[in-house]
Amino acid sequence: MCYLPVDRELLRSFSKGKILTMRQQMKFCNLHKEQSAKDIWKKRGYPSIDWSGMNRRLKRHHRLLGQIINGQESHYRTDLAEKLAKGQERTLRKTERSLAPGYYGNRGLRLMSEHIIQHFSERLREKAVDDPVISGRGTTVFVSKVLVPELATRLIMEDMSVELGEARNILLQSVDMGELLQDDVADGEIDAAESMGDRFDFDGEEF
């Protein structure tokens, strides 16, 4: 159904020699895409993600997050500021690109977003008063479009032993694989991000 080359053994194992119904074809197509993504993941040398240790890794980047919230220039802050100036990025549902932070996928999006809100919600509220990039589309957009990708690129630098520019390229190139293989959100990435909107009641934490 997706018109991609299919491994005969995979198809034979799935179909058991029977003609597939439309629903079964769709299920096989998803299985095939997932298997292809795993093969590419391995070929590109992407890491096995230790989700249990993720919060510990994220805490090492609190200083960077605090600096960006306080107004320090960054790649994704500048990108969002330029889009705001053009009247773009009005809502997360109209965003031009996936919110998934590369191969960390929607699971990573949710975990990083929740970590940021848990530790920086108070600081974000304070800065939103006089920071047009934070207040322009709200803190949820700022977290999803600026802080999460800035955080993810630092993790990718550590994972892959690459420089910052290459980490950004890897983030973009691996989005599809992340969405396929690291998806723990039933309704997709937008719901993962928008669910943060109701969670800005955490106390901020100094760093």
JSON list of C-alpha atoms in Angstrom, two decimals, residues 12-200:
[
{"chain": "A", "resi": 12, "resn": "ARG", "atom": "CA", "xyz": [5.33, -14.46, 3.89]},
{"chain": "A", "resi": 13, "resn": "SER", "atom": "CA", "xyz": [5.69, -14.61, 7.66]},
{"chain": "A", "resi": 14, "resn": "PHE", "atom": "CA", "xyz": [2.94, -12.04, 8.13]},
{"chain": "A", "resi": 15, "resn": "SER", "atom": "CA", "xyz": [0.43, -13.37, 5.61]},
{"chain": "A", "resi": 16, "resn": "LYS", "atom": "CA", "xyz": [1.05, -17.10, 6.20]},
{"chain": "A", "resi": 17, "resn": "GLY", "atom": "CA", "xyz": [0.30, -17.62, 2.52]},
{"chain": "A", "resi": 18, "resn": "LYS", "atom": "CA", "xyz": [-3.15, -16.01, 2.65]},
{"chain": "A", "resi": 19, "resn": "ILE", "atom": "CA", "xyz": [-4.52, -13.02, 0.74]},
{"chain": "A", "resi": 20, "resn": "LEU", "atom": "CA", "xyz": [-4.54, -9.99, 3.00]},
{"chain": "A", "resi": 21, "resn": "THR", "atom": "CA", "xyz": [-7.64, -7.95, 3.71]},
{"chain": "A", "resi": 22, "resn": "MET", "atom": "CA", "xyz": [-7.46, -4.15, 3.46]},
{"chain": "A", "resi": 23, "resn": "ARG", "atom": "CA", "xyz": [-7.05, -3.86, 7.22]},
{"chain": "A", "resi": 24, "resn": "GLN", "atom": "CA", "xyz": [-4.32, -6.50, 7.20]},
{"chain": "A", "resi": 25, "resn": "GLN", "atom": "CA", "xyz": [-2.56, -4.70, 4.35]},
{"chain": "A", "resi": 26, "resn": "MET", "atom": "CA", "xyz": [-2.55, -1.49, 6.38]},
{"chain": "A", "resi": 27, "resn": "LYS", "atom": "CA", "xyz": [-1.22, -3.35, 9.41]},
{"chain": "A", "resi": 28, "resn": "PHE", "atom": "CA", "xyz": [1.52, -4.94, 7.31]},
{"chain": "A", "resi": 29, "resn": "CYS", "atom": "CA", "xyz": [2.40, -1.57, 5.79]},
{"chain": "A", "resi": 30, "resn": "ASN", "atom": "CA", "xyz": [2.94, -0.13, 9.27]},
{"chain": "A", "resi": 31, "resn": "LEU", "atom": "CA", "xyz": [4.99, -3.16, 10.27]},
{"chain": "A", "resi": 32, "resn": "HIS", "atom": "CA", "xyz": [7.10, -2.80, 7.13]},
{"chain": "A", "resi": 33, "resn": "LYS", "atom": "CA", "xyz": [7.70, 0.91, 7.73]},
{"chain": "A", "resi": 34, "resn": "GLU", "atom": "CA", "xyz": [8.71, 0.19, 11.31]},
{"chain": "A", "resi": 35, "resn": "GLN", "atom": "CA", "xyz": [11.13, -2.53, 10.25]},
{"chain": "A", "resi": 36, "resn": "SER", "atom": "CA", "xyz": [12.64, -0.26, 7.59]},
{"chain": "A", "resi": 37, "resn": "ALA", "atom": "CA", "xyz": [13.06, 2.50, 10.17]},
{"chain": "A", "resi": 38, "resn": "LYS", "atom": "CA", "xyz": [14.84, 0.10, 12.52]},
{"chain": "A", "resi": 39, "resn": "ASP", "atom": "CA", "xyz": [17.22, -0.90, 9.73]},
{"chain": "A", "resi": 40, "resn": "ILE", "atom": "CA", "xyz": [18.04, 2.74, 8.93]},
{"chain": "A", "resi": 41, "resn": "TRP", "atom": "CA", "xyz": [18.39, 3.53, 12.66]},
{"chain": "A", "resi": 42, "resn": "LYS", "atom": "CA", "xyz": [21.01, 0.81, 12.99]},
{"chain": "A", "resi": 43, "resn": "LYS", "atom": "CA", "xyz": [22.80, 1.78, 9.77]},
{"chain": "A", "resi": 44, "resn": "ARG", "atom": "CA", "xyz": [23.11, 5.41, 10.87]},
{"chain": "A", "resi": 45, "resn": "GLY", "atom": "CA", "xyz": [24.38, 4.45, 14.30]},
{"chain": "A", "resi": 46, "resn": "TYR", "atom": "CA", "xyz": [21.61, 6.05, 16.33]},
{"chain": "A", "resi": 47, "resn": "PRO", "atom": "CA", "xyz": [21.75, 5.08, 20.01]},
{"chain": "A", "resi": 48, "resn": "SER", "atom": "CA", "xyz": [19.64, 2.82, 22.14]},
{"chain": "A", "resi": 49, "resn": "ILE", "atom": "CA", "xyz": [17.90, 5.38, 24.35]},
{"chain": "A", "resi": 50, "resn": "ASP", "atom": "CA", "xyz": [18.05, 4.92, 28.11]},
{"chain": "A", "resi": 51, "resn": "TRP", "atom": "CA", "xyz": [14.73, 6.48, 29.06]},
{"chain": "A", "resi": 52, "resn": "SER", "atom": "CA", "xyz": [15.20, 5.67, 32.74]},
{"chain": "A", "resi": 53, "resn": "GLY", "atom": "CA", "xyz": [18.22, 7.96, 32.92]},
{"chain": "A", "resi": 54, "resn": "MET", "atom": "CA", "xyz": [16.78, 10.77, 30.80]},
{"chain": "A", "resi": 55, "resn": "ASN", "atom": "CA", "xyz": [15.90, 13.19, 33.61]},
{"chain": "A", "resi": 56, "resn": "ARG", "atom": "CA", "xyz": [19.43, 12.96, 34.94]},
{"chain": "A", "resi": 57, "resn": "ARG", "atom": "CA", "xyz": [20.80, 13.88, 31.51]},
{"chain": "A", "resi": 58, "resn": "LEU", "atom": "CA", "xyz": [18.34, 16.74, 31.09]},
{"chain": "A", "resi": 59, "resn": "LYS", "atom": "CA", "xyz": [19.33, 18.31, 34.41]},
{"chain": "A", "resi": 60, "resn": "ARG", "atom": "CA", "xyz": [22.87, 18.75, 33.12]},
{"chain": "A", "resi": 61, "resn": "HIS", "atom": "CA", "xyz": [21.50, 21.29, 30.64]},
{"chain": "A", "resi": 62, "resn": "HIS", "atom": "CA", "xyz": [19.50, 23.44, 33.05]},
{"chain": "A", "resi": 63, "resn": "ARG", "atom": "CA", "xyz": [21.99, 26.30, 32.79]},
{"chain": "A", "resi": 64, "resn": "LEU", "atom": "CA", "xyz": [21.56, 26.46, 29.01]},
{"chain": "A", "resi": 65, "resn": "LEU", "atom": "CA", "xyz": [17.76, 26.36, 29.29]},
{"chain": "A", "resi": 66, "resn": "GLY", "atom": "CA", "xyz": [17.80, 29.13, 31.88]},
{"chain": "A", "resi": 67, "resn": "GLN", "atom": "CA", "xyz": [20.02, 31.30, 29.70]},
{"chain": "A", "resi": 68, "resn": "ILE", "atom": "CA", "xyz": [17.73, 30.90, 26.68]},
{"chain": "A", "resi": 69, "resn": "ILE", "atom": "CA", "xyz": [14.65, 31.68, 28.77]},
{"chain": "A", "resi": 70, "resn": "ASN", "atom": "CA", "xyz": [16.44, 34.79, 30.04]},
{"chain": "A", "resi": 71, "resn": "GLY", "atom": "CA", "xyz": [16.91, 36.01, 26.47]},
{"chain": "A", "resi": 72, "resn": "GLN", "atom": "CA", "xyz": [20.18, 34.54, 25.26]},
{"chain": "A", "resi": 73, "resn": "GLU", "atom": "CA", "xyz": [20.22, 34.13, 21.49]},
{"chain": "A", "resi": 74, "resn": "SER", "atom": "CA", "xyz": [19.91, 30.59, 20.19]},
{"chain": "A", "resi": 75, "resn": "HIS", "atom": "CA", "xyz": [19.25, 28.94, 16.85]},
{"chain": "A", "resi": 76, "resn": "TYR", "atom": "CA", "xyz": [15.66, 27.96, 17.57]},
{"chain": "A", "resi": 77, "resn": "ARG", "atom": "CA", "xyz": [14.81, 31.15, 19.48]},
{"chain": "A", "resi": 78, "resn": "THR", "atom": "CA", "xyz": [15.94, 33.18, 16.47]},
{"chain": "A", "resi": 79, "resn": "ASP", "atom": "CA", "xyz": [13.97, 30.92, 14.13]},
{"chain": "A", "resi": 80, "resn": "LEU", "atom": "CA", "xyz": [10.78, 31.38, 16.15]},
{"chain": "A", "resi": 81, "resn": "ALA", "atom": "CA", "xyz": [11.32, 35.15, 16.42]},
{"chain": "A", "resi": 82, "resn": "GLU", "atom": "CA", "xyz": [11.62, 35.42, 12.63]},
{"chain": "A", "resi": 83, "resn": "LYS", "atom": "CA", "xyz": [8.43, 33.41, 12.12]},
{"chain": "A", "resi": 84, "resn": "LEU", "atom": "CA", "xyz": [6.56, 35.55, 14.65]},
{"chain": "A", "resi": 85, "resn": "ALA", "atom": "CA", "xyz": [7.66, 38.67, 12.80]},
{"chain": "A", "resi": 86, "resn": "LYS", "atom": "CA", "xyz": [6.11, 37.21, 9.63]},
{"chain": "A", "resi": 87, "resn": "GLY", "atom": "CA", "xyz": [2.89, 36.27, 11.40]},
{"chain": "A", "resi": 88, "resn": "GLN", "atom": "CA", "xyz": [3.62, 32.55, 11.23]},
{"chain": "A", "resi": 89, "resn": "GLU", "atom": "CA", "xyz": [3.42, 29.80, 13.88]},
{"chain": "A", "resi": 90, "resn": "ARG", "atom": "CA", "xyz": [0.05, 31.04, 15.14]},
{"chain": "A", "resi": 91, "resn": "THR", "atom": "CA", "xyz": [-0.79, 27.65, 16.66]},
{"chain": "A", "resi": 92, "resn": "LEU", "atom": "CA", "xyz": [0.96, 24.32, 17.11]},
{"chain": "A", "resi": 93, "resn": "ARG", "atom": "CA", "xyz": [-1.50, 22.76, 14.69]},
{"chain": "A", "resi": 94, "resn": "LYS", "atom": "CA", "xyz": [-0.34, 25.11, 11.94]},
{"chain": "A", "resi": 95, "resn": "THR", "atom": "CA", "xyz": [3.36, 24.59, 12.53]},
{"chain": "A", "resi": 96, "resn": "GLU", "atom": "CA", "xyz": [5.45, 23.96, 9.41]},
{"chain": "A", "resi": 97, "resn": "ARG", "atom": "CA", "xyz": [7.47, 21.05, 10.73]},
{"chain": "A", "resi": 98, "resn": "SER", "atom": "CA", "xyz": [7.10, 18.14, 13.08]},
{"chain": "A", "resi": 99, "resn": "LEU", "atom": "CA", "xyz": [7.55, 18.90, 16.77]},
{"chain": "A", "resi": 100, "resn": "ALA", "atom": "CA", "xyz": [9.18, 15.53, 17.44]},
{"chain": "A", "resi": 101, "resn": "PRO", "atom": "CA", "xyz": [12.81, 16.10, 18.50]},
{"chain": "A", "resi": 102, "resn": "GLY", "atom": "CA", "xyz": [14.44, 13.83, 15.95]},
{"chain": "A", "resi": 103, "resn": "TYR", "atom": "CA", "xyz": [14.94, 10.20, 16.86]},
{"chain": "A", "resi": 104, "resn": "TYR", "atom": "CA", "xyz": [13.66, 10.89, 20.38]},
{"chain": "A", "resi": 105, "resn": "GLY", "atom": "CA", "xyz": [10.19, 11.00, 18.85]},
{"chain": "A", "resi": 106, "resn": "ASN", "atom": "CA", "xyz": [6.95, 11.88, 20.58]},
{"chain": "A", "resi": 107, "resn": "ARG", "atom": "CA", "xyz": [8.06, 10.07, 23.71]},
{"chain": "A", "resi": 108, "resn": "GLY", "atom": "CA", "xyz": [11.03, 12.41, 23.89]},
{"chain": "A", "resi": 109, "resn": "LEU", "atom": "CA", "xyz": [8.83, 15.42, 23.14]},
{"chain": "A", "resi": 110, "resn": "ARG", "atom": "CA", "xyz": [6.58, 14.61, 26.06]},
{"chain": "A", "resi": 111, "resn": "LEU", "atom": "CA", "xyz": [9.39, 13.79, 28.49]},
{"chain": "A", "resi": 112, "resn": "MET", "atom": "CA", "xyz": [11.49, 16.86, 27.65]},
{"chain": "A", "resi": 113, "resn": "SER", "atom": "CA", "xyz": [8.47, 19.18, 27.70]},
{"chain": "A", "resi": 114, "resn": "GLU", "atom": "CA", "xyz": [7.29, 17.92, 31.07]},
{"chain": "A", "resi": 115, "resn": "HIS", "atom": "CA", "xyz": [10.80, 18.18, 32.51]},
{"chain": "A", "resi": 116, "resn": "ILE", "atom": "CA", "xyz": [11.13, 21.79, 31.33]},
{"chain": "A", "resi": 117, "resn": "ILE", "atom": "CA", "xyz": [7.75, 22.76, 32.74]},
{"chain": "A", "resi": 118, "resn": "GLN", "atom": "CA", "xyz": [8.42, 21.05, 36.05]},
{"chain": "A", "resi": 119, "resn": "HIS", "atom": "CA", "xyz": [11.64, 22.99, 36.56]},
{"chain": "A", "resi": 120, "resn": "PHE", "atom": "CA", "xyz": [11.10, 26.26, 34.67]},
{"chain": "A", "resi": 121, "resn": "SER", "atom": "CA", "xyz": [7.39, 27.10, 34.63]},
{"chain": "A", "resi": 122, "resn": "GLU", "atom": "CA", "xyz": [7.76, 29.96, 37.11]},
{"chain": "A", "resi": 123, "resn": "ARG", "atom": "CA", "xyz": [10.68, 31.47, 35.21]},
{"chain": "A", "resi": 124, "resn": "LEU", "atom": "CA", "xyz": [8.76, 31.20, 31.94]},
{"chain": "A", "resi": 125, "resn": "ARG", "atom": "CA", "xyz": [5.75, 32.98, 33.41]},
{"chain": "A", "resi": 126, "resn": "GLU", "atom": "CA", "xyz": [7.96, 35.78, 34.70]},
{"chain": "A", "resi": 127, "resn": "LYS", "atom": "CA", "xyz": [9.81, 36.27, 31.43]},
{"chain": "A", "resi": 128, "resn": "ALA", "atom": "CA", "xyz": [6.65, 36.11, 29.32]},
{"chain": "A", "resi": 129, "resn": "VAL", "atom": "CA", "xyz": [5.69, 39.52, 30.72]},
{"chain": "A", "resi": 130, "resn": "ASP", "atom": "CA", "xyz": [8.40, 41.35, 28.78]},
{"chain": "A", "resi": 131, "resn": "ASP", "atom": "CA", "xyz": [9.81, 38.81, 26.30]},
{"chain": "A", "resi": 132, "resn": "PRO", "atom": "CA", "xyz": [7.91, 38.99, 22.98]},
{"chain": "A", "resi": 133, "resn": "VAL", "atom": "CA", "xyz": [9.30, 35.67, 21.75]},
{"chain": "A", "resi": 134, "resn": "ILE", "atom": "CA", "xyz": [7.91, 33.82, 24.76]},
{"chain": "A", "resi": 135, "resn": "SER", "atom": "CA", "xyz": [4.64, 35.74, 24.90]},
{"chain": "A", "resi": 136, "resn": "GLY", "atom": "CA", "xyz": [4.16, 35.92, 21.12]},
{"chain": "A", "resi": 137, "resn": "ARG", "atom": "CA", "xyz": [2.45, 32.53, 20.86]},
{"chain": "A", "resi": 138, "resn": "GLY", "atom": "CA", "xyz": [2.53, 31.53, 24.51]},
{"chain": "A", "resi": 139, "resn": "THR", "atom": "CA", "xyz": [4.83, 29.45, 26.66]},
{"chain": "A", "resi": 140, "resn": "THR", "atom": "CA", "xyz": [3.67, 26.12, 25.21]},
{"chain": "A", "resi": 141, "resn": "VAL", "atom": "CA", "xyz": [4.85, 27.11, 21.73]},
{"chain": "A", "resi": 142, "resn": "PHE", "atom": "CA", "xyz": [8.12, 28.48, 23.14]},
{"chain": "A", "resi": 143, "resn": "VAL", "atom": "CA", "xyz": [8.81, 25.24, 24.99]},
{"chain": "A", "resi": 144, "resn": "SER", "atom": "CA", "xyz": [7.95, 23.06, 21.98]},
{"chain": "A", "resi": 145, "resn": "LYS", "atom": "CA", "xyz": [9.62, 25.16, 19.29]},
{"chain": "A", "resi": 146, "resn": "VAL", "atom": "CA", "xyz": [12.66, 26.49, 21.15]},
{"chain": "A", "resi": 147, "resn": "LEU", "atom": "CA", "xyz": [13.57, 24.75, 24.39]},
{"chain": "A", "resi": 148, "resn": "VAL", "atom": "CA", "xyz": [12.83, 21.16, 23.38]},
{"chain": "A", "resi": 149, "resn": "PRO", "atom": "CA", "xyz": [14.87, 21.24, 20.15]},
{"chain": "A", "resi": 150, "resn": "GLU", "atom": "CA", "xyz": [17.72, 23.12, 21.86]},
{"chain": "A", "resi": 151, "resn": "LEU", "atom": "CA", "xyz": [17.74, 20.42, 24.53]},
{"chain": "A", "resi": 152, "resn": "ALA", "atom": "CA", "xyz": [17.44, 17.59, 22.02]},
{"chain": "A", "resi": 153, "resn": "THR", "atom": "CA", "xyz": [20.37, 18.81, 19.93]},
{"chain": "A", "resi": 154, "resn": "ARG", "atom": "CA", "xyz": [22.59, 18.74, 23.02]},
{"chain": "A", "resi": 155, "resn": "LEU", "atom": "CA", "xyz": [21.54, 15.16, 23.72]},
{"chain": "A", "resi": 156, "resn": "ILE", "atom": "CA", "xyz": [22.25, 14.23, 20.10]},
{"chain": "A", "resi": 157, "resn": "MET", "atom": "CA", "xyz": [25.70, 15.83, 20.37]},
{"chain": "A", "resi": 158, "resn": "GLU", "atom": "CA", "xyz": [26.39, 13.55, 23.34]},
{"chain": "A", "resi": 159, "resn": "ASP", "atom": "CA", "xyz": [24.88, 10.48, 21.68]},
{"chain": "A", "resi": 160, "resn": "MET", "atom": "CA", "xyz": [26.64, 10.81, 18.34]},
{"chain": "A", "resi": 161, "resn": "SER", "atom": "CA", "xyz": [29.83, 12.72, 19.31]},
{"chain": "A", "resi": 162, "resn": "VAL", "atom": "CA", "xyz": [29.10, 15.47, 16.77]},
{"chain": "A", "resi": 163, "resn": "GLU", "atom": "CA", "xyz": [29.19, 19.27, 16.70]},
{"chain": "A", "resi": 164, "resn": "LEU", "atom": "CA", "xyz": [26.08, 21.40, 17.21]},
{"chain": "A", "resi": 165, "resn": "GLY", "atom": "CA", "xyz": [25.41, 22.03, 13.52]},
{"chain": "A", "resi": 166, "resn": "GLU", "atom": "CA", "xyz": [25.55, 18.34, 12.68]},
{"chain": "A", "resi": 167, "resn": "ALA", "atom": "CA", "xyz": [23.30, 17.56, 15.65]},
{"chain": "A", "resi": 168, "resn": "ARG", "atom": "CA", "xyz": [20.67, 19.88, 14.18]},
{"chain": "A", "resi": 169, "resn": "ASN", "atom": "CA", "xyz": [20.92, 18.07, 10.85]},
{"chain": "A", "resi": 170, "resn": "ILE", "atom": "CA", "xyz": [20.52, 14.70, 12.56]},
{"chain": "A", "resi": 171, "resn": "LEU", "atom": "CA", "xyz": [17.48, 15.99, 14.44]},
{"chain": "A", "resi": 172, "resn": "LEU", "atom": "CA", "xyz": [15.80, 16.95, 11.16]},
{"chain": "A", "resi": 173, "resn": "GLN", "atom": "CA", "xyz": [16.83, 13.79, 9.32]},
{"chain": "A", "resi": 174, "resn": "SER", "atom": "CA", "xyz": [15.62, 11.42, 12.03]},
{"chain": "A", "resi": 175, "resn": "VAL", "atom": "CA", "xyz": [12.17, 12.87, 12.75]},
{"chain": "A", "resi": 176, "resn": "ASP", "atom": "CA", "xyz": [10.31, 10.21, 10.75]},
{"chain": "A", "resi": 177, "resn": "MET", "atom": "CA", "xyz": [12.13, 7.39, 12.51]},
{"chain": "A", "resi": 178, "resn": "GLY", "atom": "CA", "xyz": [11.50, 8.96, 15.89]},
{"chain": "A", "resi": 179, "resn": "GLU", "atom": "CA", "xyz": [7.79, 9.26, 15.18]},
{"chain": "A", "resi": 180, "resn": "LEU", "atom": "CA", "xyz": [7.61, 5.61, 14.12]},
{"chain": "A", "resi": 181, "resn": "LEU", "atom": "CA", "xyz": [9.77, 4.04, 16.80]},
{"chain": "A", "resi": 182, "resn": "GLN", "atom": "CA", "xyz": [9.44, 6.33, 19.82]},
{"chain": "A", "resi": 183, "resn": "ASP", "atom": "CA", "xyz": [5.74, 7.14, 19.81]},
{"chain": "A", "resi": 184, "resn": "ASP", "atom": "CA", "xyz": [3.99, 6.83, 23.16]},
{"chain": "A", "resi": 185, "resn": "VAL", "atom": "CA", "xyz": [1.23, 9.36, 22.42]},
{"chain": "A", "resi": 186, "resn": "ALA", "atom": "CA", "xyz": [-1.95, 7.89, 21.00]},
{"chain": "A", "resi": 187, "resn": "ASP", "atom": "CA", "xyz": [-3.10, 11.08, 19.28]},
{"chain": "A", "resi": 188, "resn": "GLY", "atom": "CA", "xyz": [0.30, 12.24, 18.07]},
{"chain": "A", "resi": 189, "resn": "GLU", "atom": "CA", "xyz": [2.76, 15.02, 18.68]},
{"chain": "A", "resi": 190, "resn": "ILE", "atom": "CA", "xyz": [0.35, 17.96, 18.81]},
{"chain": "A", "resi": 191, "resn": "ASP", "atom": "CA", "xyz": [-1.54, 16.45, 21.72]},
{"chain": "A", "resi": 192, "resn": "ALA", "atom": "CA", "xyz": [1.77, 15.68, 23.43]},
{"chain": "A", "resi": 193, "resn": "ALA", "atom": "CA", "xyz": [2.70, 19.35, 23.25]},
{"chain": "A", "resi": 194, "resn": "GLU", "atom": "CA", "xyz": [-0.71, 20.86, 23.85]},
{"chain": "A", "resi": 195, "resn": "SER", "atom": "CA", "xyz": [-1.21, 18.73, 26.94]},
{"chain": "A", "resi": 196, "resn": "MET", "atom": "CA", "xyz": [1.43, 20.96, 28.53]},
{"chain": "A", "resi": 197, "resn": "GLY", "atom": "CA", "xyz": [-0.93, 23.90, 28.49]},
{"chain": "A", "resi": 198, "resn": "ASP", "atom": "CA", "xyz": [-2.73, 22.66, 31.58]},
{"chain": "A", "resi": 199, "resn": "ARG", "atom": "CA", "xyz": [0.46, 21.98, 33.49]},
{"chain": "A", "resi": 200, "resn": "PHE", "atom": "CA", "xyz": [1.86, 25.42, 34.13]}
]
